Tab-separated table of C-alpha atoms in Angstrom:
chain	number	residue	atom	x	y	z
A	1	MET	CA	-0.054	-0.339	0.105
A	2	PRO	CA	1.322	3.212	-1.404
A	3	GLU	CA	1.825	5.440	2.128
A	4	VAL	CA	0.068	8.809	2.408
A	5	LEU	CA	-0.410	12.316	4.311
A	6	LEU	CA	-2.005	12.472	7.041
A	7	ALA	CA	-1.675	16.355	7.951
A	8	ASP	CA	0.383	18.965	6.495
A	9	PHE	CA	0.374	22.775	8.340
A	10	GLN	CA	2.560	25.677	8.568
A	11	ILE	CA	3.185	28.154	11.532
A	12	LYS	CA	2.740	32.026	10.126
A	13	ARG	CA	4.153	34.852	11.754
A	14	LEU	CA	2.529	38.476	12.472
A	15	GLU	CA	4.192	41.266	12.164
A	16	VAL	CA	2.913	45.035	12.181
A	17	LEU	CA	5.057	47.406	13.273
A	18	ASN	CA	9.191	46.827	12.800
A	19	GLU	CA	11.991	48.626	14.438
A	20	LYS	CA	11.797	51.341	12.041
A	21	GLY	CA	8.224	51.793	12.954
A	22	GLU	CA	7.088	51.439	9.618
A	23	THR	CA	3.633	49.776	9.597
A	24	ASP	CA	2.045	47.355	7.057
A	25	PRO	CA	-1.394	49.332	6.875
A	26	GLU	CA	-3.394	46.052	4.954
A	27	LEU	CA	-1.989	44.786	8.436
A	28	LEU	CA	-2.608	47.867	11.002
A	29	PRO	CA	-5.496	47.637	13.210
A	30	GLU	CA	-8.190	50.033	13.414
A	31	LEU	CA	-7.274	52.113	16.560
A	32	SER	CA	-8.216	55.431	16.867
A	33	ASP	CA	-4.945	57.897	17.970
A	34	ALA	CA	-6.689	58.126	21.317
A	35	GLU	CA	-6.279	54.201	21.430
A	36	MET	CA	-2.518	53.961	20.069
A	37	TRP	CA	-1.262	57.029	22.613
A	38	ARG	CA	-3.130	54.645	25.105
A	39	LEU	CA	-1.432	52.515	24.403
A	40	TYR	CA	2.247	54.107	24.582
A	41	GLU	CA	0.900	55.369	28.150
A	42	LEU	CA	0.841	52.256	29.382
A	43	MET	CA	3.716	50.559	28.015
A	44	LEU	CA	5.658	53.577	29.214
A	45	LEU	CA	4.163	54.051	32.908
A	46	SER	CA	4.979	49.687	32.941
A	47	ARG	CA	8.878	49.942	32.402
A	48	ILE	CA	8.748	53.273	35.318
A	49	PHE	CA	6.487	51.324	37.251
A	50	ASP	CA	9.254	48.054	36.443
A	51	GLU	CA	12.242	50.222	36.885
A	52	ARG	CA	10.551	51.767	40.402
A	53	ALA	CA	10.650	47.907	41.139
A	54	VAL	CA	13.687	47.466	40.814
A	55	ALA	CA	15.038	50.364	42.477
A	56	LEU	CA	12.807	49.103	45.794
A	57	GLN	CA	13.531	45.730	46.232
A	58	ARG	CA	17.537	47.474	45.714
A	59	GLU	CA	16.702	49.035	49.072
A	60	GLY	CA	15.313	46.575	50.873
A	61	ARG	CA	11.885	47.763	50.608
A	62	ILE	CA	9.943	45.079	48.802
A	63	GLY	CA	11.391	41.387	48.203
A	64	THR	CA	12.812	39.266	45.379
A	65	TYR	CA	10.895	41.014	42.177
A	66	PRO	CA	10.783	39.571	38.074
A	67	PRO	CA	11.401	42.615	35.986
A	68	ILE	CA	9.793	42.758	32.458
A	69	ARG	CA	11.361	45.199	30.600
A	70	GLY	CA	11.175	44.128	26.680
A	71	GLN	CA	8.256	42.821	27.564
A	72	GLU	CA	5.466	45.692	27.522
A	73	ALA	CA	4.228	45.242	24.287
A	74	ALA	CA	3.505	41.403	24.871
A	75	GLN	CA	1.500	42.351	27.926
A	76	VAL	CA	-0.056	45.598	27.224
A	77	GLY	CA	-0.482	44.567	23.499
A	78	SER	CA	-2.892	41.302	24.700
A	79	ALA	CA	-4.279	42.645	27.837
A	80	PHE	CA	-5.407	45.791	25.485
A	81	ALA	CA	-7.690	43.636	23.596
A	82	LEU	CA	-9.844	41.588	26.885
A	83	THR	CA	-13.125	42.939	28.099
A	84	SER	CA	-13.812	42.885	31.911
A	85	LYS	CA	-15.684	40.310	31.298
A	86	ASP	CA	-12.618	38.078	30.063
A	87	TRP	CA	-10.575	35.790	32.455
A	88	LEU	CA	-6.992	36.284	33.496
A	89	PHE	CA	-4.323	33.392	35.182
A	90	PRO	CA	-1.611	34.816	34.583
A	91	SER	CA	2.515	33.184	35.935
A	92	PHE	CA	4.687	36.000	38.266
A	93	ARG	CA	6.142	38.426	35.213
A	94	GLU	CA	2.661	39.881	34.093
A	95	MET	CA	2.997	43.686	36.289
A	96	GLY	CA	2.391	45.394	32.375
A	97	ALA	CA	-1.052	42.923	31.934
A	98	HIS	CA	-2.161	43.909	34.977
A	99	LEU	CA	-1.088	48.038	35.138
A	100	THR	CA	-4.063	48.084	31.605
A	101	LEU	CA	-6.438	46.018	33.071
A	102	GLY	CA	-6.241	47.778	36.247
A	103	TYR	CA	-5.350	46.249	39.267
A	104	PRO	CA	-4.065	48.549	41.755
A	105	ILE	CA	-0.419	49.461	42.171
A	106	PRO	CA	0.157	49.613	46.043
A	107	GLN	CA	-1.834	46.236	45.784
A	108	LEU	CA	1.011	45.142	42.946
A	109	LEU	CA	3.759	46.304	45.464
A	110	GLN	CA	2.538	44.526	48.429
A	111	TYR	CA	2.786	41.280	46.494
A	112	TRP	CA	6.381	41.726	46.477
A	113	GLY	CA	6.279	42.898	49.205
A	114	GLY	CA	5.252	39.431	50.749
A	115	ASP	CA	1.941	40.892	52.197
A	116	GLU	CA	-0.890	38.060	51.057
A	117	ARG	CA	-3.589	41.238	51.388
A	118	SER	CA	-2.054	41.927	47.856
A	119	GLN	CA	-4.130	38.717	45.917
A	120	LYS	CA	-7.912	39.705	46.935
A	121	VAL	CA	-8.736	41.112	43.588
A	122	PRO	CA	-10.513	44.119	43.568
A	123	PRO	CA	-13.967	44.142	42.657
A	124	GLY	CA	-14.548	43.774	38.491
A	125	LEU	CA	-11.216	42.478	38.159
A	126	ASN	CA	-11.578	38.445	36.359
A	127	ILE	CA	-7.833	38.022	37.589
A	128	PHE	CA	-6.804	35.430	39.054
A	129	PRO	CA	-3.886	35.671	41.697
A	130	PHE	CA	0.171	35.210	40.560
A	131	CYS	CA	1.063	31.796	40.135
A	132	VAL	CA	4.971	31.423	40.438
A	133	ALA	CA	4.873	27.359	40.175
A	134	VAL	CA	5.787	27.480	36.501
A	135	GLY	CA	2.960	26.495	34.541
A	136	SER	CA	0.159	25.552	37.337
A	137	GLN	CA	-1.251	28.400	36.466
A	138	ILE	CA	-2.683	27.242	32.790
A	139	PRO	CA	-4.431	23.926	34.223
A	140	GLN	CA	-6.781	26.710	36.421
A	141	ALA	CA	-7.628	28.437	32.896
A	142	ALA	CA	-8.226	24.864	31.713
A	143	GLY	CA	-9.911	24.394	33.949
A	144	ALA	CA	-12.154	27.933	33.813
A	145	ALA	CA	-12.626	27.579	29.707
A	146	LEU	CA	-14.290	24.560	30.105
A	147	ALA	CA	-16.647	26.045	32.917
A	148	ALA	CA	-17.330	28.450	31.083
A	149	ARG	CA	-18.426	26.275	28.138
A	150	TYR	CA	-21.196	24.266	30.498
A	151	ARG	CA	-22.302	27.508	31.369
A	152	ARG	CA	-22.274	28.858	27.879
A	153	ASP	CA	-20.963	31.783	29.083
A	154	PRO	CA	-19.315	33.528	25.961
A	155	VAL	CA	-15.865	34.878	27.693
A	156	ALA	CA	-12.496	33.997	27.038
A	157	VAL	CA	-9.990	32.632	29.308
A	158	VAL	CA	-6.798	34.414	28.921
A	159	THR	CA	-3.414	32.634	31.041
A	160	TYR	CA	-0.150	33.235	30.152
A	161	PHE	CA	3.253	31.782	30.235
A	162	GLY	CA	7.098	31.740	29.171
A	163	ASP	CA	8.939	29.013	27.287
A	164	GLY	CA	10.364	27.351	29.676
A	165	ALA	CA	6.176	26.272	30.640
A	166	THR	CA	5.880	24.690	27.174
A	167	SER	CA	8.083	21.788	29.264
A	168	LYS	CA	6.344	21.083	31.436
A	169	GLY	CA	3.426	18.382	32.019
A	170	ASP	CA	1.076	20.941	33.272
A	171	PHE	CA	1.315	22.745	30.064
A	172	HIS	CA	0.532	19.782	27.836
A	173	GLU	CA	-2.454	18.322	29.971
A	174	ALA	CA	-3.928	21.776	29.457
A	175	MET	CA	-3.443	22.373	25.764
A	176	ASN	CA	-4.661	18.771	24.716
A	177	LEU	CA	-7.913	19.519	26.715
A	178	ALA	CA	-8.340	22.855	24.894
A	179	GLY	CA	-8.371	20.872	22.230
A	180	VAL	CA	-10.241	18.015	22.590
A	181	PHE	CA	-13.820	20.117	24.318
A	182	SER	CA	-12.858	23.179	21.810
A	183	LEU	CA	-12.533	25.778	24.912
A	184	PRO	CA	-12.928	29.378	24.695
A	185	LEU	CA	-8.718	29.473	25.810
A	186	VAL	CA	-6.232	31.813	24.855
A	187	PHE	CA	-2.661	30.392	25.830
A	188	ILE	CA	0.122	33.618	25.152
A	189	CYS	CA	2.801	32.201	25.362
A	190	GLN	CA	5.466	35.460	26.602
A	191	ASN	CA	9.114	33.649	24.821
A	192	ASN	CA	11.612	35.690	26.149
A	193	GLN	CA	13.661	33.282	24.919
A	194	TRP	CA	15.417	32.448	28.186
A	195	ALA	CA	14.698	29.515	31.057
A	196	ILE	CA	16.339	32.028	34.066
A	197	SER	CA	19.587	30.283	32.594
A	198	ILE	CA	18.341	28.083	29.928
A	199	PRO	CA	18.239	29.606	25.879
A	200	LEU	CA	14.558	28.703	23.621
A	201	LYS	CA	17.391	26.218	22.021
A	202	GLY	CA	17.606	23.654	25.623
A	203	GLN	CA	13.817	24.248	25.771
A	204	THR	CA	13.244	22.248	22.530
A	205	ALA	CA	14.231	21.453	19.250
A	206	SER	CA	10.688	22.551	17.467
A	207	ALA	CA	10.998	25.727	14.616
A	208	SER	CA	8.953	27.636	17.037
A	209	LEU	CA	6.493	27.225	20.058
A	210	ALA	CA	3.599	28.181	18.310
A	211	GLN	CA	3.131	24.979	15.968
A	212	LYS	CA	2.915	22.655	19.653
A	213	ALA	CA	-0.659	23.845	19.125
A	214	ILE	CA	-1.324	21.551	15.516
A	215	ALA	CA	-0.267	18.771	17.886
A	216	TYR	CA	-3.367	19.180	20.390
A	217	GLY	CA	-5.837	20.687	16.783
A	218	PHE	CA	-6.048	24.052	17.189
A	219	PRO	CA	-4.314	27.068	15.375
A	220	GLY	CA	-0.501	28.480	16.860
A	221	VAL	CA	0.606	31.602	15.703
A	222	GLN	CA	3.989	33.367	16.328
A	223	VAL	CA	3.552	36.951	16.839
A	224	ASP	CA	7.094	39.151	16.677
A	225	GLY	CA	6.218	40.375	21.165
A	226	ASN	CA	8.122	43.562	20.294
A	227	ASP	CA	5.400	45.128	17.849
A	228	VAL	CA	2.657	46.225	20.125
A	229	PHE	CA	0.360	46.297	17.080
A	230	ALA	CA	1.004	42.793	16.157
A	231	VAL	CA	0.185	41.209	20.061
A	232	TYR	CA	-2.837	43.777	19.986
A	233	ARG	CA	-4.672	42.209	16.325
A	234	ALA	CA	-3.327	38.439	17.041
A	235	THR	CA	-5.373	38.164	20.578
A	236	ARG	CA	-8.310	40.869	19.716
A	237	GLU	CA	-9.049	37.990	16.854
A	238	ALA	CA	-8.354	34.759	19.487
A	239	VAL	CA	-10.260	36.109	21.897
A	240	GLU	CA	-12.848	36.979	19.150
A	241	LYS	CA	-13.284	33.676	18.054
A	242	ALA	CA	-13.097	31.821	21.806
A	243	ARG	CA	-16.084	33.870	22.830
A	244	SER	CA	-17.573	32.784	19.661
A	245	GLY	CA	-17.195	29.344	20.501
A	246	ALA	CA	-14.534	28.365	17.539
A	247	GLY	CA	-12.253	26.701	20.521
A	248	PRO	CA	-8.781	27.806	21.329
A	249	THR	CA	-5.688	29.755	19.909
A	250	PHE	CA	-1.747	29.386	20.966
A	251	ILE	CA	-0.185	32.868	21.096
A	252	GLU	CA	3.655	33.179	20.922
A	253	CYS	CA	5.266	36.291	21.281
A	254	LEU	CA	8.418	36.558	20.430
A	255	THR	CA	10.154	39.068	22.848
A	256	TYR	CA	13.315	39.386	25.544
A	257	ARG	CA	13.842	39.475	28.374
A	258	MET	CA	16.438	42.603	28.647
A	259	ALA	CA	16.852	42.089	32.419
A	260	ASP	CA	17.947	39.448	34.637
A	261	HIS	CA	15.024	36.701	35.356
A	262	THR	CA	14.782	38.161	38.649
A	263	THR	CA	16.342	40.488	40.989
A	264	ALA	CA	18.408	37.082	43.065
A	265	ASP	CA	19.724	36.435	39.328
A	266	ASP	CA	22.535	37.598	37.147
A	267	ALA	CA	22.166	37.304	33.623
A	268	GLY	CA	25.387	38.027	32.626
A	269	ARG	CA	26.898	35.570	33.832
A	270	TYR	CA	25.138	33.575	30.929
A	271	ARG	CA	24.293	35.872	27.644
A	272	SER	CA	26.642	38.020	26.244
A	273	GLY	CA	26.561	41.911	26.016
A	274	GLU	CA	26.231	41.607	21.974
A	275	GLU	CA	23.471	39.548	22.534
A	276	VAL	CA	21.587	42.412	24.260
A	277	THR	CA	22.691	44.499	22.129
A	278	PHE	CA	20.845	42.841	19.575
A	279	TRP	CA	18.053	42.975	21.376
A	280	ALA	CA	17.804	46.822	23.254
A	281	ALA	CA	17.373	48.128	19.669
A	282	ARG	CA	14.667	45.983	18.901
A	283	ASP	CA	13.488	47.504	22.225
A	284	PRO	CA	9.108	47.849	22.090
A	285	ILE	CA	8.681	51.084	23.366
A	286	LEU	CA	10.756	53.041	20.611
A	287	ARG	CA	9.540	51.700	17.768
A	288	LEU	CA	6.299	52.537	18.720
A	289	GLU	CA	7.503	55.729	19.668
A	290	ARG	CA	9.116	56.241	16.614
A	291	PHE	CA	5.513	55.443	14.420
A	292	LEU	CA	3.631	58.294	16.433
A	293	GLU	CA	6.119	60.655	15.573
A	294	GLY	CA	5.448	59.404	12.302
A	295	ARG	CA	1.352	60.286	12.758
A	296	GLY	CA	2.052	63.247	14.814
A	297	LEU	CA	1.331	62.297	18.100
A	298	TRP	CA	5.007	61.676	19.930
A	299	THR	CA	7.137	64.363	20.768
A	300	PRO	CA	10.303	64.771	23.196
A	301	GLN	CA	8.209	67.466	25.303
A	302	LYS	CA	5.031	64.655	25.348
A	303	ARG	CA	7.304	62.048	26.044
A	304	GLU	CA	8.401	64.127	29.075
A	305	GLU	CA	4.525	64.335	30.670
A	306	ALA	CA	3.785	61.066	30.049
A	307	ALA	CA	6.910	59.267	31.958
A	308	ALA	CA	6.418	62.199	34.232
A	309	GLN	CA	2.780	61.275	34.516
A	310	ALA	CA	3.696	57.853	34.741
A	311	ALA	CA	5.832	58.307	38.054
A	312	ALA	CA	3.421	59.942	39.528
A	313	THR	CA	0.862	57.397	39.406
A	314	VAL	CA	4.010	55.017	40.970
A	315	ASP	CA	4.889	57.297	43.500
A	316	ALA	CA	1.547	57.620	44.811
A	317	GLY	CA	1.033	53.751	45.302
A	318	VAL	CA	4.502	53.546	46.337
A	319	ALA	CA	3.773	55.817	49.486
A	320	GLN	CA	-0.338	53.907	49.920
A	321	MET	CA	1.896	50.314	49.823
A	322	GLU	CA	4.438	51.677	51.928
A	323	ALA	CA	1.818	53.863	54.424
A	324	ALA	CA	-0.931	50.202	54.558
A	325	PRO	CA	-0.888	48.999	58.170
A	326	PRO	CA	0.362	45.269	58.657
A	327	PRO	CA	-2.548	42.879	58.585
A	328	ALA	CA	-4.421	41.614	61.080
A	329	ALA	CA	-4.167	38.344	62.689
A	330	ALA	CA	-7.754	37.346	62.699
A	331	GLU	CA	-7.766	38.097	58.553
A	332	LEU	CA	-5.624	34.253	58.072
A	333	PHE	CA	-8.762	33.366	57.452
A	334	ASP	CA	-10.690	35.380	55.277
A	335	GLU	CA	-11.174	34.636	51.567
A	336	VAL	CA	-9.818	31.130	51.885
A	337	LEU	CA	-13.293	29.089	53.004
A	338	ALA	CA	-16.126	29.781	51.887
A	339	THR	CA	-17.228	28.996	55.548
A	340	LEU	CA	-15.262	28.342	58.877
A	341	THR	CA	-15.512	24.945	61.132
A	342	PRO	CA	-16.419	25.954	64.467
A	343	ARG	CA	-13.154	25.443	65.756
A	344	GLN	CA	-11.360	27.709	63.192
A	345	ALA	CA	-14.266	30.417	63.926
A	346	GLY	CA	-13.014	29.744	67.007
A	347	GLN	CA	-9.869	30.776	66.617
A	348	ARG	CA	-10.606	33.959	64.288
A	349	LYS	CA	-12.742	35.181	67.840
A	350	VAL	CA	-10.239	34.713	70.097
A	351	ARG	CA	-7.519	36.733	67.331
């Protein structure tokens, strides 16, 4: 019997905004000038928050912190495509997404300061707590997507993770579940090319991470993760597809971690300065500035004004975080169980 081809596939790569600030007009998403400027403000806020958080850790005012420098477009561009009804399952490096969706800055800082009150998500935000255990948030997102499907709730569930998480069993189990049940789930992989000190080539022999979706029966796409418009366009299409009941999508945002893995790391021990310089020239904020300048929306003075406003917002958040009184002992029992046992109720009363 002759051999037959069972399947064939292609993985597309999307880029809308190049490093020079030039775009493909046919691919540019329909965004107003005000929306484009808002994307810029959010990316700048994310960068300034990140720089301040690193400084706070160095001063001993918060604990170990994972910088997001270089990944602002991947986070802001994707979160900007969500609505208040969609659900977000982050890992631990999505501060840009949190800020885009309106998560309070004092609470973000409280988390990295070791205050569990930070994870009491404000009403109106469908965001699950940070997840430091690599990849374990992905099957949780699949469970939420399965619940939404059973309820016929027209929402999208989005989960973020890094390239290192694609080597975890949690990732593969969630991908399989999403494919089998056609779940309204969007997998967003921030491929920053380093899983702590392990380079991408140490994670996979595949030409892309996006092609992993093919094995589970749904589409995968790679986007330029430093191109905020490409990220936004791909995410918007994926969440609209999910809400309509057409199933999951895997989005690989090819980006770069410009800073250390965390403030407890020294990336200079395992990667070259030439590599960092190469990616610094592809900074997501710089390319957006070039684009906005070409449209007459950006000037150095406007940048200074936007940066000053962002810095003031972050400073106010820092002050509020540090002025917060320590939690009462009785709060230990809050947000843990729907109903306390008699013994727990008694312990809480004593405290």
